[in-house]
Short mmCIF file of C-alpha atoms in Angstrom, two decimals:
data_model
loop_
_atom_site.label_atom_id
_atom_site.label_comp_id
_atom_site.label_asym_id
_atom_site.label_seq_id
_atom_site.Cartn_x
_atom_site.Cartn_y
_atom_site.Cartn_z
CA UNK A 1 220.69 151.97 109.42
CA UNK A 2 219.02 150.06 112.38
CA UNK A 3 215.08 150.29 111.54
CA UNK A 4 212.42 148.16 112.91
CA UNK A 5 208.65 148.62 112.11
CA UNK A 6 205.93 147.59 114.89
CA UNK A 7 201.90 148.19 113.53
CA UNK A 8 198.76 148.16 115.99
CA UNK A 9 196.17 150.42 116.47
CA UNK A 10 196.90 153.56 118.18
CA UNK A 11 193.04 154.07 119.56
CA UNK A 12 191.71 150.32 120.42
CA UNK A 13 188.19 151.90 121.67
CA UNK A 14 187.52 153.50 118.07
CA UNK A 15 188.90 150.77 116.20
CA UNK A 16 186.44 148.03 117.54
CA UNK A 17 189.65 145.56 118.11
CA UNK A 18 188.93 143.05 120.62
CA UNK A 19 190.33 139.82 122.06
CA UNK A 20 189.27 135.95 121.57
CA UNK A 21 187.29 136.80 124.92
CA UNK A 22 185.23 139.51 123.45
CA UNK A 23 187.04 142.24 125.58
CA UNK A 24 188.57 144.91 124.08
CA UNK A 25 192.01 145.13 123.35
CA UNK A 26 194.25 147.00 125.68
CA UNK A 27 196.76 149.56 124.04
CA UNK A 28 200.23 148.84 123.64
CA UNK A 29 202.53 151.07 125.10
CA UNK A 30 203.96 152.00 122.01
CA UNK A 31 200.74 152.92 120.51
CA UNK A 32 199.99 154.98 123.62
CA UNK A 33 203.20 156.94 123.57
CA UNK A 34 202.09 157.54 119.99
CA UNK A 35 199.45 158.72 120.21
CA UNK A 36 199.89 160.87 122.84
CA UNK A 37 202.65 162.81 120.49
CA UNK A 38 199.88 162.58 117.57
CA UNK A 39 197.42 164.51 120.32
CA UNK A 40 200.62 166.92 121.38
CA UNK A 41 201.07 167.57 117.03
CA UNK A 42 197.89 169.34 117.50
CA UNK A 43 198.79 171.83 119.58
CA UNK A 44 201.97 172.87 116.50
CA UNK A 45 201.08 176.32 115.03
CA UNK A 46 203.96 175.51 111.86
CA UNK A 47 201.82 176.17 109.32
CA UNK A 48 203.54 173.57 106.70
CA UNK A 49 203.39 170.79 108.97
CA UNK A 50 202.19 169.71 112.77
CA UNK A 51 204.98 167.16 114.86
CA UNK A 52 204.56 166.35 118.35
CA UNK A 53 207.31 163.96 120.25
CA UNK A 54 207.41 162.31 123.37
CA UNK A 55 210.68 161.89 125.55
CA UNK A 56 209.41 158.37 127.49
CA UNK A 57 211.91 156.55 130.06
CA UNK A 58 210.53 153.01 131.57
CA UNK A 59 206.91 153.65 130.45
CA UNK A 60 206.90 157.24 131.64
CA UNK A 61 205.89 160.40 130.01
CA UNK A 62 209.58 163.01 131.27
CA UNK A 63 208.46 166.05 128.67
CA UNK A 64 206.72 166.80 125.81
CA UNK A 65 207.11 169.33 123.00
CA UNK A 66 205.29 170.89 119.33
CA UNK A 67 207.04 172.50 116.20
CA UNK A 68 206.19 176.07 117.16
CA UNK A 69 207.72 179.68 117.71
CA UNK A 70 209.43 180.40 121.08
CA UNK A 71 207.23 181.39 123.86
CA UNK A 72 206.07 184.54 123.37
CA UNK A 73 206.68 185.00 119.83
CA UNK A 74 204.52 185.44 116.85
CA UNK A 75 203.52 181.96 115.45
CA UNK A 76 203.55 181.25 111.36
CA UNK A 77 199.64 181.13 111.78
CA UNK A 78 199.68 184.14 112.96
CA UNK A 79 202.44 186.15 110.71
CA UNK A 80 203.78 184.28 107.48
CA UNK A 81 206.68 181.87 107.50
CA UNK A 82 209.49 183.05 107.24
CA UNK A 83 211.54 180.44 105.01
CA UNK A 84 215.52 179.36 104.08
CA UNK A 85 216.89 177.26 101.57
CA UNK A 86 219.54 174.80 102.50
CA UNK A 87 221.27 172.44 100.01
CA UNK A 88 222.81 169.14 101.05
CA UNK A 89 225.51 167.39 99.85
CA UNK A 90 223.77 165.23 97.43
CA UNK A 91 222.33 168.12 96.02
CA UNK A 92 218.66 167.96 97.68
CA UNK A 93 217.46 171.52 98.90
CA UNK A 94 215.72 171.55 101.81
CA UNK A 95 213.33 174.60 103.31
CA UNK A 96 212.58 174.95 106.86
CA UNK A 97 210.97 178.56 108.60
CA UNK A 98 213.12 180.61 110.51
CA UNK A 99 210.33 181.21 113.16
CA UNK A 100 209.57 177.30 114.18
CA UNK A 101 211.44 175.23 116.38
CA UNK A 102 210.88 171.83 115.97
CA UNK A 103 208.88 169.14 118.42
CA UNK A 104 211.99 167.03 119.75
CA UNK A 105 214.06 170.56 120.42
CA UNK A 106 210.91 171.90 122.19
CA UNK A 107 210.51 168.50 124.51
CA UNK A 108 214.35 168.92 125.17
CA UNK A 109 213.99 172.19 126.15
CA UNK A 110 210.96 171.53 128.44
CA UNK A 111 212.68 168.89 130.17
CA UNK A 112 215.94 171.69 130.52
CA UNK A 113 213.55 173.89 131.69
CA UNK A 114 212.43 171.68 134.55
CA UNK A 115 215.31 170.13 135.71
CA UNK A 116 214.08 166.66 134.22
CA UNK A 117 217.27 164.48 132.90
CA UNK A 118 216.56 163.03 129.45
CA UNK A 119 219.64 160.69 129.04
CA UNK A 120 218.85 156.80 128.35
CA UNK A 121 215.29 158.03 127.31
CA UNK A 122 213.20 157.24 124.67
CA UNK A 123 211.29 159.19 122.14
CA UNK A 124 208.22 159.13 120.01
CA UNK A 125 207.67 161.58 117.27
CA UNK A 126 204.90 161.48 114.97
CA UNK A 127 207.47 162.02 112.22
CA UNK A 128 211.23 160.97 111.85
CA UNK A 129 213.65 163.34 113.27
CA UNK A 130 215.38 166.01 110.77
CA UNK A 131 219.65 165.70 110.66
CA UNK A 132 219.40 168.61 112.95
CA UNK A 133 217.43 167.41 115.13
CA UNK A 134 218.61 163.82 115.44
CA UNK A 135 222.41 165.77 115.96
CA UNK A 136 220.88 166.97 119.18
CA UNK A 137 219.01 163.53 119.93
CA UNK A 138 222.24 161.81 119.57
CA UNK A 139 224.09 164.35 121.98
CA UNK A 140 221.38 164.29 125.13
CA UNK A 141 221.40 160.68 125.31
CA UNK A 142 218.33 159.45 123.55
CA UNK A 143 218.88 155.32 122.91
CA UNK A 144 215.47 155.01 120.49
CA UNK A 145 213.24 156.63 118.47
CA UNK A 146 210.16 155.61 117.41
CA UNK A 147 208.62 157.55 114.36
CA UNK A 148 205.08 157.52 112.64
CA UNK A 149 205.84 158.49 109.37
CA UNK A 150 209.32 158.85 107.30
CA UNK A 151 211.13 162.09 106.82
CA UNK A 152 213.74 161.91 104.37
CA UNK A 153 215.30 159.29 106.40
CA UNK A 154 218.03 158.96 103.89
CA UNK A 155 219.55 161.86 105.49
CA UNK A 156 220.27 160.81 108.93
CA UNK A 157 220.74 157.24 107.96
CA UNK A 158 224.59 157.46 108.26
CA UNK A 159 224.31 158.86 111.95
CA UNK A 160 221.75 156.21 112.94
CA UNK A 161 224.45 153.72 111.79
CA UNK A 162 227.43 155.50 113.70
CA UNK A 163 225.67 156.66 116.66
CA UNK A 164 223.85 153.21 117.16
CA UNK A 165 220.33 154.45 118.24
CA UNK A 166 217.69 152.53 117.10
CA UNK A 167 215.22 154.05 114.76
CA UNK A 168 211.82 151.85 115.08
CA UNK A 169 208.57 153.10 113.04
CA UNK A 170 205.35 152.63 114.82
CA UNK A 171 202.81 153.03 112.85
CA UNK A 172 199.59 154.83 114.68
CA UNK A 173 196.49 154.17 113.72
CA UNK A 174 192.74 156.20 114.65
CA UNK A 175 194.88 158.53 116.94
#
């Protein structure tokens, strides 16, 4: 699996970083990116767990999405989840709700929605992408991803290594 790691601080004004000049320290664009998809997590209405990603393509923002219901639909904080069981090979079950879709399906589907080609992007997601959804990442032409935190990245390291995109974890800091 191809995994890098960059660090920095994802919100330079709260963190009181500054330069040897005294000045404070302008944001990386990775930490940006990041914390913009921290800020979109907000917005998730999954009850279990908030994800926001960002589909990013020479520094700019092409769509944005949140694990959530379909438009429209009842949300899990507003009805219960409804949850499935799925086992994989090794043996691990995994449980996701019926009702959410997740954040990098939803910024896919925003940038279908509008016309906005994805392919040769990049994408930030506050967390690392599910098999599922790194199937789809793979298959709409996504070349990196940059995560916050793991997500059973032992699942998807196999694709990583066949597909060759580049999994980097940023970590985000005061978003």
């Amino acid at each position: 699996m191809q995994e890098e790691s960059k660090s920095g601080c994802c919100c330079a004004s709260s963190s009181g970083q500054h330069d040897s000049d005294g000045a404070e320290k302008r944001l990386g664009w990775h930490e940006y990116f990041m914390c913009v998809a921290h800020l979109i997590s907000r917005r998730a209405t999954c009850t279990r767990g908030h994800v926001g990603a960002v589909i990013v393509r020479d520094n700019n923002i092409l769509s944005t999405g949140y694990n959530g219901a379909p438009s429209g639909l009842p949300h899990c904080n507003e009805t219960n989840c409804k949850i499935y069981r799925s086992i994989h090979p090794d043996g691990t079950v995994e449980e996701n709700c019926v009702n959410t879709i997740h954040a990098e399906i939803n910024a896919i589907a925003q940038a279908a929605k509008h016309g906005v080609s994805i392919k040769d992007a990049d994408i930030y997601i506050t967390a690392s992408p599910c098999i599922h959804c790194l199937k789809v990442l793979i298959n709409v032409g996504i070349k990196t991803i940059y995560y916050d935190k793991p997500y059973k990245i032992e699942h998807i390291a196999e694709l990583l290594r066949l597909s060759g995109i580049r999994l980097v974890q940023v970590n985000a800091v005061n978003c």
